[in-house]
CSV table of C-alpha atoms in Angstrom, one decimal:
chain,number,residue,atom,x,y,z
A,65,MET,CA,153.2,112.6,169.3
A,66,MET,CA,153.9,113.3,172.9
A,67,ARG,CA,151.9,110.0,173.6
A,68,THR,CA,154.3,108.2,171.3
A,69,TRP,CA,157.7,109.3,173.0
A,70,SER,CA,156.5,109.1,176.4
A,71,CYS,CA,155.5,104.9,175.5
A,72,CYS,CA,158.8,104.8,173.7
A,73,ILE,CA,160.5,106.0,177.4
A,74,ILE,CA,158.5,103.8,179.7
A,75,LEU,CA,159.9,100.9,177.1
A,76,LEU,CA,163.5,101.7,177.6
A,77,LEU,CA,163.1,102.2,181.1
A,78,LEU,CA,161.7,98.8,182.2
A,79,ALA,CA,163.8,97.2,179.1
A,80,GLY,CA,167.4,98.6,180.7
A,81,GLY,CA,165.3,97.5,184.4
A,82,GLY,CA,164.8,94.2,182.8
A,83,GLU,CA,168.5,93.9,181.8
A,84,ALA,CA,169.6,95.1,185.3
A,85,ALA,CA,167.4,93.2,187.4
A,86,ALA,CA,169.2,89.8,184.8
A,87,GLN,CA,172.3,91.1,185.7
A,88,LYS,CA,171.4,90.8,189.5
A,89,ARG,CA,169.9,87.5,188.6
A,90,ASP,CA,173.3,86.5,186.7
A,91,LYS,CA,175.5,87.6,189.4
A,92,PRO,CA,175.2,84.8,192.2
A,93,PHE,CA,174.9,82.3,189.7
A,94,VAL,CA,177.8,82.9,188.3
A,95,ASP,CA,179.6,83.1,191.8
A,96,SER,CA,178.5,79.7,193.0
A,97,THR,CA,179.1,77.9,189.9
A,98,ALA,CA,183.0,79.8,190.2
A,99,TYR,CA,182.5,78.6,194.1
A,100,TYR,CA,181.7,75.0,193.3
A,101,ASP,CA,184.3,75.2,190.7
A,102,ASP,CA,187.1,76.2,192.9
A,103,LEU,CA,185.5,73.1,195.9
A,104,PHE,CA,185.6,71.0,193.5
A,105,ASP,CA,189.2,71.7,192.0
A,106,ASP,CA,190.2,71.2,196.0
A,107,MET,CA,189.0,68.2,196.4
A,108,GLU,CA,190.7,67.1,193.2
A,109,GLU,CA,193.8,67.9,194.2
A,110,PHE,CA,193.2,66.3,197.8
A,111,LEU,CA,192.1,63.3,196.6
A,112,ASP,CA,195.3,63.3,194.6
A,113,SER,CA,197.6,63.8,197.3
A,114,VAL,CA,195.9,61.3,199.1
A,115,THR,CA,195.8,58.5,197.0
A,116,ALA,CA,199.4,59.7,194.9
A,117,PRO,CA,202.5,57.0,195.4
A,118,ARG,CA,204.7,58.4,198.5
A,119,THR,CA,207.7,57.6,201.0
A,120,PHE,CA,207.1,57.9,204.3
A,121,PHE,CA,207.0,56.1,207.9
A,122,LEU,CA,203.9,54.9,209.7
A,123,VAL,CA,203.7,54.9,213.6
A,124,ASN,CA,200.6,53.0,214.7
A,125,ILE,CA,198.5,52.0,217.8
A,126,GLY,CA,195.0,50.2,217.2
A,127,VAL,CA,192.4,49.0,219.7
A,128,ASN,CA,189.6,47.2,219.5
A,129,ASP,CA,187.5,44.0,221.5
A,130,ALA,CA,188.5,40.3,220.3
A,131,TYR,CA,187.2,37.2,221.7
A,132,PHE,CA,189.2,34.9,223.6
A,133,ASN,CA,189.0,31.3,224.2
A,134,TYR,CA,190.5,30.0,227.0
A,135,GLU,CA,191.1,26.2,228.5
A,136,GLN,CA,189.0,25.7,231.8
A,137,GLU,CA,190.4,23.2,233.9
A,138,GLY,CA,188.2,19.4,233.6
A,139,SER,CA,186.3,20.4,231.0
A,140,PHE,CA,186.8,20.2,226.7
A,141,ASP,CA,184.7,23.6,226.7
A,142,LEU,CA,186.3,25.8,226.0
A,143,LEU,CA,185.5,29.6,227.5
A,144,ALA,CA,185.0,32.8,225.4
A,145,LYS,CA,186.1,36.0,226.8
A,146,ARG,CA,186.0,39.4,225.7
A,147,GLN,CA,188.9,41.1,226.0
A,148,LEU,CA,190.1,44.8,224.7
A,149,THR,CA,193.5,44.1,222.4
A,150,TYR,CA,196.4,46.8,221.9
A,151,THR,CA,198.4,46.6,218.6
A,152,PRO,CA,201.3,49.0,218.7
A,153,SER,CA,203.2,49.4,214.8
A,154,VAL,CA,205.9,50.7,213.1
A,155,GLY,CA,206.0,50.4,209.0
A,156,TYR,CA,208.2,52.0,205.9
A,157,TYR,CA,206.5,52.0,203.0
A,158,HIS,CA,208.3,53.6,199.5
A,159,LYS,CA,206.2,55.5,196.9
A,160,GLY,CA,207.7,52.2,194.3
A,161,GLY,CA,205.4,50.1,196.3
A,162,LEU,CA,207.6,48.3,198.8
A,163,GLY,CA,206.9,48.5,202.1
A,164,LEU,CA,208.1,46.4,205.8
A,165,ASN,CA,205.7,46.4,208.8
A,166,LEU,CA,206.7,45.5,212.3
A,167,SER,CA,203.5,45.0,215.2
A,168,ALA,CA,202.4,43.1,218.1
A,169,THR,CA,199.8,42.4,219.4
A,170,VAL,CA,199.0,43.1,223.5
A,171,VAL,CA,196.2,41.6,225.9
A,172,ASN,CA,195.9,41.0,229.5
A,173,ASP,CA,196.6,37.5,229.8
A,174,GLY,CA,196.2,37.0,233.2
A,175,THR,CA,199.6,38.0,234.2
A,176,GLY,CA,199.1,41.8,233.1
A,177,LEU,CA,199.1,43.2,229.4
A,178,ASN,CA,201.8,41.0,227.6
A,179,ALA,CA,202.5,41.0,223.7
A,180,PHE,CA,201.2,37.7,223.0
A,181,GLN,CA,202.2,37.4,219.0
A,182,TYR,CA,205.1,39.8,217.2
A,183,LEU,CA,204.2,40.2,213.4
A,184,ALA,CA,206.8,40.7,210.4
A,185,THR,CA,205.2,41.6,207.2
A,186,ALA,CA,206.5,42.3,203.8
A,187,SER,CA,204.5,43.9,200.9
A,188,TYR,CA,203.9,45.3,197.6
A,189,ASP,CA,201.7,47.4,196.5
A,190,TYR,CA,200.5,49.3,193.0
A,191,PHE,CA,199.4,51.9,193.4
A,192,GLN,CA,200.6,54.2,189.7
A,193,GLN,CA,196.8,53.5,187.7
A,194,THR,CA,193.9,55.1,188.7
A,195,ALA,CA,191.4,53.2,187.8
A,196,PHE,CA,192.7,50.1,190.0
A,197,ALA,CA,195.3,49.4,192.9
A,198,THR,CA,196.9,45.6,193.6
A,199,GLY,CA,199.2,44.6,195.6
A,200,ILE,CA,200.8,41.4,197.5
A,201,ASN,CA,201.9,40.3,201.4
A,202,TYR,CA,203.6,37.9,203.2
A,203,THR,CA,203.2,38.1,206.7
A,204,ARG,CA,205.1,35.4,209.4
A,205,TYR,CA,203.7,35.7,213.3
A,206,PHE,CA,205.7,34.4,216.0
A,207,THR,CA,203.8,33.8,219.3
A,208,ARG,CA,204.7,33.4,222.3
A,209,ARG,CA,204.1,29.5,223.8
A,210,ASP,CA,202.3,27.8,226.7
A,211,LEU,CA,199.0,30.4,226.4
A,212,PRO,CA,196.0,30.3,228.2
A,213,PHE,CA,193.7,30.9,225.1
A,214,TYR,CA,193.7,29.1,221.6
A,215,THR,CA,196.2,31.3,218.7
A,216,THR,CA,196.0,29.4,215.4
A,217,PRO,CA,199.0,27.4,214.2
A,218,LEU,CA,199.0,29.0,210.9
A,219,GLN,CA,202.3,31.2,211.4
A,220,ASN,CA,202.7,32.3,208.0
A,221,GLU,CA,200.2,34.2,205.7
A,222,VAL,CA,200.5,35.3,202.0
A,223,GLY,CA,197.9,37.1,200.4
A,224,ALA,CA,196.9,40.1,197.4
A,225,TYR,CA,194.1,42.2,196.9
A,226,PHE,CA,192.4,44.4,193.6
A,227,THR,CA,190.3,47.2,194.0
A,228,TYR,CA,188.3,48.7,191.0
A,229,LYS,CA,188.5,52.3,192.3
A,230,ARG,CA,186.8,54.4,189.4
A,231,TRP,CA,182.7,53.2,190.1
A,232,TRP,CA,180.8,55.2,193.1
A,233,VAL,CA,181.0,51.9,195.2
A,234,LYS,CA,184.3,50.5,195.1
A,235,PRO,CA,184.3,46.7,194.8
A,236,ALA,CA,187.2,44.8,196.5
A,237,VAL,CA,188.7,41.0,196.6
A,238,PHE,CA,190.9,39.6,198.9
A,239,VAL,CA,192.4,36.2,198.8
A,240,SER,CA,194.6,34.8,201.9
A,241,TYR,CA,196.4,30.9,202.6
A,242,GLY,CA,198.3,30.8,206.0
A,243,TRP,CA,199.7,27.6,206.6
A,244,GLY,CA,201.8,26.0,210.1
A,245,SER,CA,203.9,23.3,211.0
A,246,ARG,CA,203.2,20.1,212.7
A,247,GLU,CA,205.3,21.3,215.7
A,248,GLU,CA,203.0,24.0,216.3
A,249,TYR,CA,200.0,22.0,215.6
A,250,ALA,CA,201.0,19.3,217.8
A,251,GLU,CA,201.3,22.3,221.1
A,252,ARG,CA,197.8,23.8,220.2
A,253,GLU,CA,195.9,20.3,219.3
A,254,ALA,CA,193.8,20.3,222.8
A,255,TYR,CA,192.2,23.9,222.0
A,256,ILE,CA,192.0,22.5,218.2
A,257,THR,CA,189.6,19.6,219.4
A,258,SER,CA,188.0,21.3,221.8
A,259,LEU,CA,186.6,24.2,219.5
A,260,ARG,CA,185.9,21.3,216.5
A,261,LEU,CA,183.9,19.2,219.2
A,262,ARG,CA,181.9,22.8,219.7
A,263,PRO,CA,179.3,22.6,217.1
A,264,ASP,CA,177.8,19.2,217.2
A,265,GLY,CA,179.9,16.9,220.1
A,266,PHE,CA,181.7,15.0,217.3
A,267,THR,CA,185.4,15.5,215.5
A,268,ARG,CA,188.1,12.9,213.9
A,269,VAL,CA,191.2,12.6,214.5
A,270,ARG,CA,193.6,12.6,211.7
A,271,THR,CA,197.1,12.6,212.1
A,272,ASN,CA,198.4,13.2,208.7
A,273,GLU,CA,196.1,16.7,207.9
A,274,THR,CA,197.3,19.5,206.6
A,275,ILE,CA,198.3,22.7,208.7
A,276,SER,CA,196.8,24.9,206.0
A,277,ASP,CA,193.8,27.5,205.4
A,278,PHE,CA,192.6,29.1,202.5
A,279,SER,CA,189.7,32.6,202.4
A,280,LEU,CA,188.2,35.0,200.2
A,281,SER,CA,186.6,38.1,201.1
A,282,LEU,CA,185.0,40.2,198.5
A,283,SER,CA,183.9,43.6,199.9
A,284,ALA,CA,182.0,47.0,198.4
A,285,ARG,CA,182.5,50.7,200.2
A,286,HIS,CA,182.3,54.4,199.5
A,287,ASP,CA,184.4,57.3,201.0
A,288,PHE,CA,182.6,60.4,201.6
A,289,TRP,CA,185.0,62.9,201.8
A,290,TRP,CA,184.6,66.5,203.7
A,291,LEU,CA,187.9,69.0,203.2
A,292,ASN,CA,188.7,71.5,206.2
A,293,VAL,CA,186.5,70.2,209.0
A,294,GLY,CA,187.2,72.6,212.2
A,295,MET,CA,190.4,73.8,211.3
A,296,LYS,CA,192.4,74.1,207.8
A,297,HIS,CA,193.7,71.1,206.3
A,298,ALA,CA,191.9,69.0,208.0
A,299,SER,CA,189.9,66.4,206.9
A,300,LEU,CA,187.0,64.3,207.4
A,301,ARG,CA,186.1,60.4,205.7
A,302,ILE,CA,183.2,58.9,206.4
A,303,THR,CA,182.9,54.8,204.9
A,304,PRO,CA,180.6,52.4,204.9
A,305,GLN,CA,181.3,48.8,203.8
A,306,VAL,CA,180.2,45.3,203.4
A,307,VAL,CA,182.6,42.7,204.0
A,308,PHE,CA,181.7,38.6,202.7
A,309,THR,CA,184.1,36.3,203.5
A,310,SER,CA,184.6,32.1,203.1
A,311,GLY,CA,186.9,29.6,203.0
A,312,THR,CA,188.2,26.7,204.7
A,313,GLN,CA,188.0,26.9,208.2
A,314,LYS,CA,189.9,23.9,209.9
A,315,PHE,CA,192.4,26.3,212.1
A,316,GLY,CA,190.7,30.2,211.6
A,317,PHE,CA,193.6,32.7,210.6
A,318,ASN,CA,194.7,35.3,212.6
A,319,GLN,CA,192.6,38.1,213.0
A,320,ASN,CA,195.2,41.1,212.1
A,321,ALA,CA,196.3,39.1,209.2
A,322,ASN,CA,196.3,42.8,206.6
A,323,THR,CA,198.7,44.9,205.7
A,324,TYR,CA,198.8,48.5,205.6
A,325,GLY,CA,198.5,48.4,201.7
A,326,VAL,CA,195.6,46.3,202.1
A,327,VAL,CA,193.9,48.6,204.9
A,328,ARG,CA,194.5,51.7,202.1
A,329,ALA,CA,193.3,50.4,199.5
A,330,THR,CA,190.4,48.2,200.1
A,331,ASN,CA,189.6,49.1,204.2
A,332,LEU,CA,190.1,45.1,204.6
A,333,ASN,CA,191.7,45.2,207.8
A,334,GLU,CA,189.0,42.5,209.9
A,335,LEU,CA,188.9,38.8,208.6
A,336,ILE,CA,186.2,36.8,211.1
A,337,ALA,CA,185.0,38.6,214.3
A,338,THR,CA,183.4,36.3,216.7
A,339,GLU,CA,182.3,34.6,219.6
A,340,ASN,CA,181.2,31.3,219.2
A,341,GLN,CA,184.2,30.4,217.0
A,342,SER,CA,184.3,27.0,216.0
A,343,LEU,CA,187.0,24.6,213.3
A,344,ASP,CA,186.2,21.8,210.8
A,345,ASP,CA,188.0,18.8,210.7
A,346,GLN,CA,187.5,18.1,207.1
A,347,LEU,CA,189.0,20.8,204.1
A,348,TYR,CA,185.6,22.4,202.3
A,349,PHE,CA,185.3,25.8,201.5
A,350,GLN,CA,182.1,27.4,203.2
A,351,PRO,CA,180.7,30.8,203.6
A,352,LEU,CA,182.4,32.2,207.3
A,353,SER,CA,180.9,36.0,207.8
A,354,LEU,CA,179.4,38.8,206.4
A,355,ALA,CA,180.2,42.0,208.3
A,356,GLY,CA,179.3,45.6,207.7
A,357,PHE,CA,181.6,48.2,208.6
A,358,LEU,CA,181.5,51.9,209.9
A,359,ARG,CA,184.6,54.0,209.9
A,360,VAL,CA,185.2,57.4,210.4
A,361,GLU,CA,188.2,59.1,210.1
A,362,TYR,CA,189.5,62.5,210.7
A,363,SER,CA,192.9,63.5,209.9
A,364,TRP,CA,195.1,66.6,210.4
A,365,LYS,CA,198.3,66.9,208.4
A,366,ARG,CA,199.7,64.0,209.0
A,367,ILE,CA,198.0,63.1,212.3
A,368,PHE,CA,195.2,60.8,211.8
A,369,LEU,CA,192.2,59.4,214.2
A,370,GLN,CA,190.1,56.3,213.0
A,371,PRO,CA,187.1,55.2,215.3
A,372,GLN,CA,184.7,52.4,213.6
A,373,TYR,CA,182.1,49.9,214.4
A,374,VAL,CA,182.1,46.3,212.8
A,375,LEU,CA,178.6,44.3,213.0
A,376,ASN,CA,180.0,40.2,212.4
A,377,TYR,CA,178.1,37.6,211.4
A,378,TYR,CA,179.1,34.1,211.7
A,379,PHE,CA,177.4,31.5,209.6
A,380,PRO,CA,179.6,28.8,211.7
A,381,ALA,CA,177.8,28.9,214.8
A,382,GLY,CA,174.8,27.1,216.3
A,383,SER,CA,174.3,30.4,218.0
A,384,ARG,CA,175.2,33.8,219.2
A,385,ASN,CA,176.3,34.3,215.3
A,386,PHE,CA,176.0,38.2,215.1
A,387,LEU,CA,178.9,39.9,217.2
A,388,GLY,CA,179.3,44.0,217.4
A,389,LEU,CA,182.9,45.4,217.9
A,390,PHE,CA,184.3,48.8,218.3
A,391,ARG,CA,188.1,49.5,217.5
A,392,PHE,CA,190.2,52.9,217.4
A,393,ASN,CA,193.2,53.5,215.3
A,394,VAL,CA,195.1,56.9,216.0
A,395,GLY,CA,198.8,57.4,214.1
A,396,MET,CA,200.9,59.2,212.7
A,397,TYR,CA,202.8,59.7,209.1
A,398,PHE,CA,206.5,61.1,209.2
């Protein structure tokens, strides 16, 4: 009888100890689940705050590498020079979708740092849906005359974009159409002839050609987010992206045609970057570039820093097709 009671006591102790051990094992699991629930809730709230429509002013300055094709005395050949450009801008964006942006592009033109181009952009962006974003924009370019390097005669551009946001990899499409005047063409005719001669030394002269170009860009990207990096209310975003651009290449587009709405929704803010640029004397659709982007953005409250690197392959070039460019943006919301 004593032996039976002893066995019962031992079994009860083991059961009690097992239950206590199970409780100890379960507690960290419950705590970690609650921690991740809170973390995901914070992330969802943060992403909602980032993408939610709101009214604000934006002040920004960008610095990036770019190639300019300079004329050479006594030669049809143009000399490509790599230079830093500075792009200060200010914009107003209403939560209803309307936006207005004013900016300038500054470069050392041989006499010092001077603005050679001013831009005014009107846009409408539709961010009301969680599944997609879309928008349209119009940009008017005001370019200085008598520049020592080539700028496109396309002084008007309209664009539209669409991106789907629910997939892990977000696809986007951006189309752009640009046009100019015969006066702008006549001023740049010698540059245009040189760039059309560059591929094979041959070009056709057309006295009645339309001063226009069209481009289509397709992209895929994913945003990786981290919250409270370094300090509270700070966030870090790393975005790898691939962009394929095709279109016509009679004159070439301005390199900073994209507006804030396009950049916010699709991250498309580079049309074509190349050292060995060439133009066509015929209007036909062709592959133009394939670019890989790595963009890092660090934000704290209303301030953001955004370094990025672009590796671009330019299809029409006969040589030096690859080009790597670095750009940096810093800005503030109000």
